[in-house]
Amino acid sequence: MNDIKISVVIPSYNAEKYIARCIDSVLNTGYENLEIICINDGSKDGTLAVLRDYEKKYDCIKVIDTPNGGVARARNIGIENLSGDFVTFLDADDWIHPQFFSILLEVQNEYNSDISVGGYVQKKEYYVDDAFDKNKEKALCFDGEEFLKFGIHKRSACMRLYRTSVIKDVRFYDGLKYGEDMLFNFDLYSQNAGLKTTFIGFPMYYYYSHDDSKVSTSDGSDYISMCRVYMERAKEAHSYGKSEIYLSQDLLECFSSRYHIKYSADKQTKAELNKVLFDSLKLAKKYKCFSFTKYMCFQVFARFPFIYRWFRIIKDPTILEWEKFEKEKCRQKK
């Protein structure tokens, strides 16, 4: 399948400690028809120097140096400069399995899919799973928006191969610090109803879990901005009958964000998030895009946060440890 060209877009900001591991994991796949586009997003450390060294050694690597503008803008620059038949996105501190491309291309070819998605794991140190065994893994195929409804890895733009032709008119939302990946996927599916997606659960993408990660440093204002953008997207999508896609996720994010900041945010931030939540509910009622049962479930979660908390604990009891940690942090600040 080396006749298929794959573009790999890697935004890099202050990634001097990790970027070599990331690029090496791509090179170690052995896939020959690669185009690796590394965007140095205004790094203040030695990231650019590392990238230039790789660019000198490998013809398939192209480095674009740009002032800092955030990961969304960097990915958009990558999209505008790629030439592959398929594209995948990597974060500079992550790495991929040696069979990442071969597995995803195989399932893509089998189902003639537009997007192929693999599994992932979070690790605090370098690790790679054993070789892929086709007899133990079964691919699932989804038509249109089914993939979003099943909720399989819809949050990330990584761990997947996109057919370049289907993303040519879609861009990452430049201005969000959190949730831009998921919004990209929602925009993609809402604008292309006939997309076919294949999913295989074998872990092929490795998220590096560390204290400086984007998610761990997101604050309440980031969540509020994300929820507001989803609400605006729902208004835009109402004209072509896709408001449910955005509003459903908007409300879920509001509930999750309100719970996430309950110990850390100030009263004003909590009030702003609550306003976005109830404005979204009003919009849902106006558009009548949910069943009565689903709408009432959202109302219960909105008006009785303790019920949502029970729901979260039932799904993941370990969240109680997070609560203890957050309470202790707040106690120490006081």
Tab-separated table of N, CA and C in Angstrom, residues 223 226-228 249-259 273 276-278 280:
chain	number	residue	atom	x	y	z
A	223	TYR	N	-13.455	26.149	29.374
A	223	TYR	CA	-14.665	25.342	29.224
A	223	TYR	C	-15.844	26.203	28.776
A	226	MET	N	-15.570	27.000	25.121
A	226	MET	CA	-15.910	25.838	24.312
A	226	MET	C	-17.429	25.653	24.223
A	227	CYS	N	-18.119	25.725	25.359
A	227	CYS	CA	-19.570	25.517	25.377
A	227	CYS	C	-20.297	26.600	24.578
A	228	ARG	N	-19.800	27.828	24.639
A	228	ARG	CA	-20.415	28.910	23.870
A	228	ARG	C	-20.266	28.678	22.371
A	249	GLN	N	-23.805	17.646	22.596
A	249	GLN	CA	-22.453	17.676	23.148
A	249	GLN	C	-22.233	18.917	24.000
A	250	ASP	N	-22.827	20.025	23.609
A	250	ASP	CA	-22.732	21.259	24.382
A	250	ASP	C	-23.238	21.039	25.809
A	251	LEU	N	-24.393	20.420	25.941
A	251	LEU	CA	-24.980	20.191	27.268
A	251	LEU	C	-24.134	19.210	28.081
A	252	LEU	N	-23.661	18.164	27.439
A	252	LEU	CA	-22.816	17.201	28.152
A	252	LEU	C	-21.532	17.863	28.649
A	253	GLU	N	-20.970	18.739	27.818
A	253	GLU	CA	-19.760	19.446	28.216
A	253	GLU	C	-20.047	20.438	29.346
A	254	CYS	N	-21.213	21.067	29.315
A	254	CYS	CA	-21.594	21.985	30.399
A	254	CYS	C	-21.681	21.243	31.734
A	255	PHE	N	-22.324	20.082	31.727
A	255	PHE	CA	-22.450	19.296	32.959
A	255	PHE	C	-21.077	18.872	33.470
A	256	SER	N	-20.267	18.359	32.554
A	256	SER	CA	-18.945	17.882	32.936
A	256	SER	C	-18.067	19.027	33.441
A	257	SER	N	-18.120	20.159	32.735
A	257	SER	CA	-17.293	21.308	33.119
A	257	SER	C	-17.724	21.870	34.468
A	258	ARG	N	-19.037	21.952	34.700
A	258	ARG	CA	-19.529	22.456	35.977
A	258	ARG	C	-19.051	21.576	37.125
A	259	TYR	N	-19.036	20.282	36.887
A	259	TYR	CA	-18.544	19.362	37.914
A	259	TYR	C	-17.033	19.502	38.086
A	273	LEU	N	-20.829	29.803	33.587
A	273	LEU	CA	-21.026	28.471	33.019
A	273	LEU	C	-22.480	28.028	33.188
A	276	VAL	N	-24.585	29.652	30.490
A	276	VAL	CA	-24.438	28.970	29.207
A	276	VAL	C	-25.260	27.688	29.195
A	277	LEU	N	-25.238	26.964	30.300
A	277	LEU	CA	-25.992	25.714	30.412
A	277	LEU	C	-27.490	25.939	30.205
A	278	PHE	N	-28.058	26.895	30.926
A	278	PHE	CA	-29.501	27.103	30.835
A	278	PHE	C	-29.901	27.799	29.536
A	280	SER	N	-28.471	27.030	26.756
A	280	SER	CA	-28.448	25.887	25.841
A	280	SER	C	-29.731	25.071	25.966
